[in-house]
Structures are given as structure tokens and as C-alpha cells.
Amino acid sequence: MDCLFCAIIKGEIPSGKIYEDEYCYCFKDINPQAKVHALVVPKVHITSVDAIDEQSSVIISKIFEAIPKIARLLSLKDGYRVVSNIGDHGCQSVKHLHFHILGGERLSDKMA
Ligand code: 5GP
Ligand code: ZN
């Protein structure tokens, strides 16, 4: 399977690592859309939020335990936004589930 984020997780493609644990890998977005823009991905390939099931939701809960730790590492003390794009209408460009962590400044109040 040809997946950009699987290649990043394996270290085949370099990335700006921020955090890693047994379940997830977090790295800097190559094209930041806020002063701080990180991506957190499960180490196993899951296509999107839409593919989460009873089995994989355990991994998702681990990712959501990691997000506050990542936010502390990134000094996002005044808040941040977590976003996941899904499918064509959601403008998902990489088909490996990822959560954007955006912050470091006051974000737009427009969500779409
Ligand atoms: P999506 O549009 O699928 O929600 O988000 C994909 C994100 O991956 C985009 O914000 C894009 O900038 C980022 N991205 C795409 N290719 C690379 C890459 O090779 N390295 C890194 N670090 N980020 C990437
Ligand atoms: Zn993948």
C-alpha cells in the first residue's frame, strides 16, 4: 500500500517529529495553516474518522490521551483546535487518519 503517512511513520520520509508513543506519531505539518500546526496520526493505517470501529476506537482514545500532552509540549496554553478532514467533501488529501492540531495564535471563528 502506498501511503505517505505510513512512510513518514516508518521514517522513510523525513518529518519534524514532535511526539511519539506506542499508538501514535505527531509531526509538524509541512504547510502550516497557523503559527503552530501539528499532525497526529495512528501508527496503524486507518483511512479516516469514517473508518473508526469498535476495534480501532481503542487507538483513537489513546490518541486523545496524547493530544493534551502534545499541546503542553507545544506550549498551547491558551487553547487550540483539533480538526480531522474526512473524504472528498471534507477535503481530506491524505487517506491516513490524522488530527490537525492548530494554535499558537487566535484562530478564525469560521469553521468552514
Ligand atoms: P488533509 O488535507 O488530508 O486534512 O491534511 C493533510 C495534511 O498533510 C496537510 O495539512 C498537508 O500540509 C500535510 N502534508 C502533506 N504532505 C506532507 C508531508 O510530506 N510532510 C508533512 N509533514 N506534512 C504533509
Ligand atoms: Zn497509512
XYZ file of C-alpha atoms and ligand atoms in Angstrom:
137
model
C 0.000 0.000 0.000
C 1.317 3.408 -0.972
C 0.596 5.754 1.943
C 2.509 8.962 2.661
C 1.852 8.949 6.406
C 2.736 5.233 6.745
C 6.064 6.129 5.051
C 6.564 9.050 7.490
C 5.804 6.799 10.484
C 8.376 4.250 9.222
C 10.947 7.067 8.808
C 11.184 6.509 5.055
C 10.206 10.151 4.554
C 11.698 12.722 6.967
C 9.381 14.720 9.228
C 9.652 17.144 12.114
C 8.872 14.817 14.989
C 7.105 16.341 17.971
C 5.910 13.287 19.927
C 5.663 9.522 19.609
C 4.294 6.693 21.706
C 3.150 3.114 21.160
C -0.007 4.195 19.341
C 0.648 7.472 17.576
C 3.173 9.711 15.872
C 2.992 13.507 15.871
C 4.905 15.765 13.489
C 4.917 19.274 12.036
C 2.640 19.934 9.089
C 4.743 20.764 6.015
C 2.387 23.606 5.050
C 1.336 25.209 8.348
C -2.037 26.943 8.439
C -1.459 28.505 11.856
C 1.602 29.544 13.886
C 1.549 26.033 15.323
C 0.283 23.234 13.090
C 0.951 19.616 14.015
C -0.496 16.356 12.748
C -1.110 13.355 14.951
C -1.617 10.000 13.270
C -2.253 6.440 14.453
C 0.718 4.147 13.786
C -1.629 1.648 12.171
C -3.230 2.581 8.882
C -6.823 3.756 9.354
C -8.290 5.625 6.409
C -10.264 8.328 8.205
C -12.592 9.016 11.122
C -15.266 7.382 8.988
C -13.443 4.030 9.276
C -13.244 4.004 13.086
C -14.920 0.938 14.546
C -15.202 -0.800 17.905
C -11.743 -2.360 17.488
C -9.845 0.740 16.333
C -11.563 3.140 18.725
C -9.144 1.957 21.440
C -6.312 3.529 19.420
C -8.329 6.695 18.927
C -8.843 7.045 22.662
C -5.062 6.687 23.122
C -4.523 9.466 20.570
C -6.909 11.690 22.515
C -4.925 10.952 25.673
C -1.782 12.040 23.806
C -3.234 15.289 22.426
C -3.149 17.220 25.745
C 0.455 16.064 26.264
C 1.325 17.275 22.752
C -0.442 20.579 23.434
C 1.746 21.031 26.520
C 4.885 20.225 24.511
C 3.817 22.883 22.006
C 3.005 25.410 24.792
C -0.587 25.793 23.599
C -1.665 27.138 26.970
C -4.313 29.496 25.594
C -6.131 26.797 23.646
C -6.030 25.151 20.276
C -8.189 23.420 17.689
C -8.290 19.736 16.725
C -9.633 19.019 13.244
C -9.974 15.912 11.111
C -10.976 16.160 7.470
C -12.930 13.245 6.053
C -13.356 12.286 2.418
C -13.966 14.450 -0.597
C -16.381 16.975 0.907
C -14.161 17.242 3.982
C -11.160 17.989 1.695
C -9.110 15.092 3.072
C -5.963 14.939 0.916
C -4.046 12.172 2.730
C -6.057 8.987 3.233
C -4.457 8.039 6.546
C -6.439 9.256 9.556
C -4.886 12.362 11.060
C -5.872 15.032 13.524
C -4.652 18.552 12.849
C -3.611 20.430 15.995
C -3.746 24.147 15.274
C -2.862 27.021 17.582
C -0.182 29.392 18.759
C -2.480 32.304 17.923
C -6.204 33.109 17.992
C -7.796 31.108 15.191
C -10.612 32.143 12.883
C -14.079 31.616 14.345
C -15.141 30.318 10.935
C -15.048 26.543 10.841
C -15.832 26.101 7.142
P -5.708 16.851 4.944
O -5.883 17.847 3.856
O -5.690 15.423 4.417
O -6.663 17.017 6.093
O -4.295 17.132 5.587
C -3.119 16.634 5.090
C -2.022 17.497 5.665
O -0.783 16.841 5.430
C -1.930 18.879 5.016
O -2.112 19.881 6.003
C -0.539 18.903 4.396
O 0.100 20.154 4.506
C 0.183 17.815 5.167
N 1.224 17.143 4.408
C 1.139 16.687 3.127
N 2.286 16.107 2.760
C 3.119 16.203 3.839
C 4.466 15.772 4.058
O 5.130 15.187 3.211
N 5.003 16.042 5.283
C 4.305 16.708 6.251
N 4.938 16.926 7.415
N 3.028 17.108 6.072
C 2.451 16.859 4.875
Zn -1.132 4.897 6.063
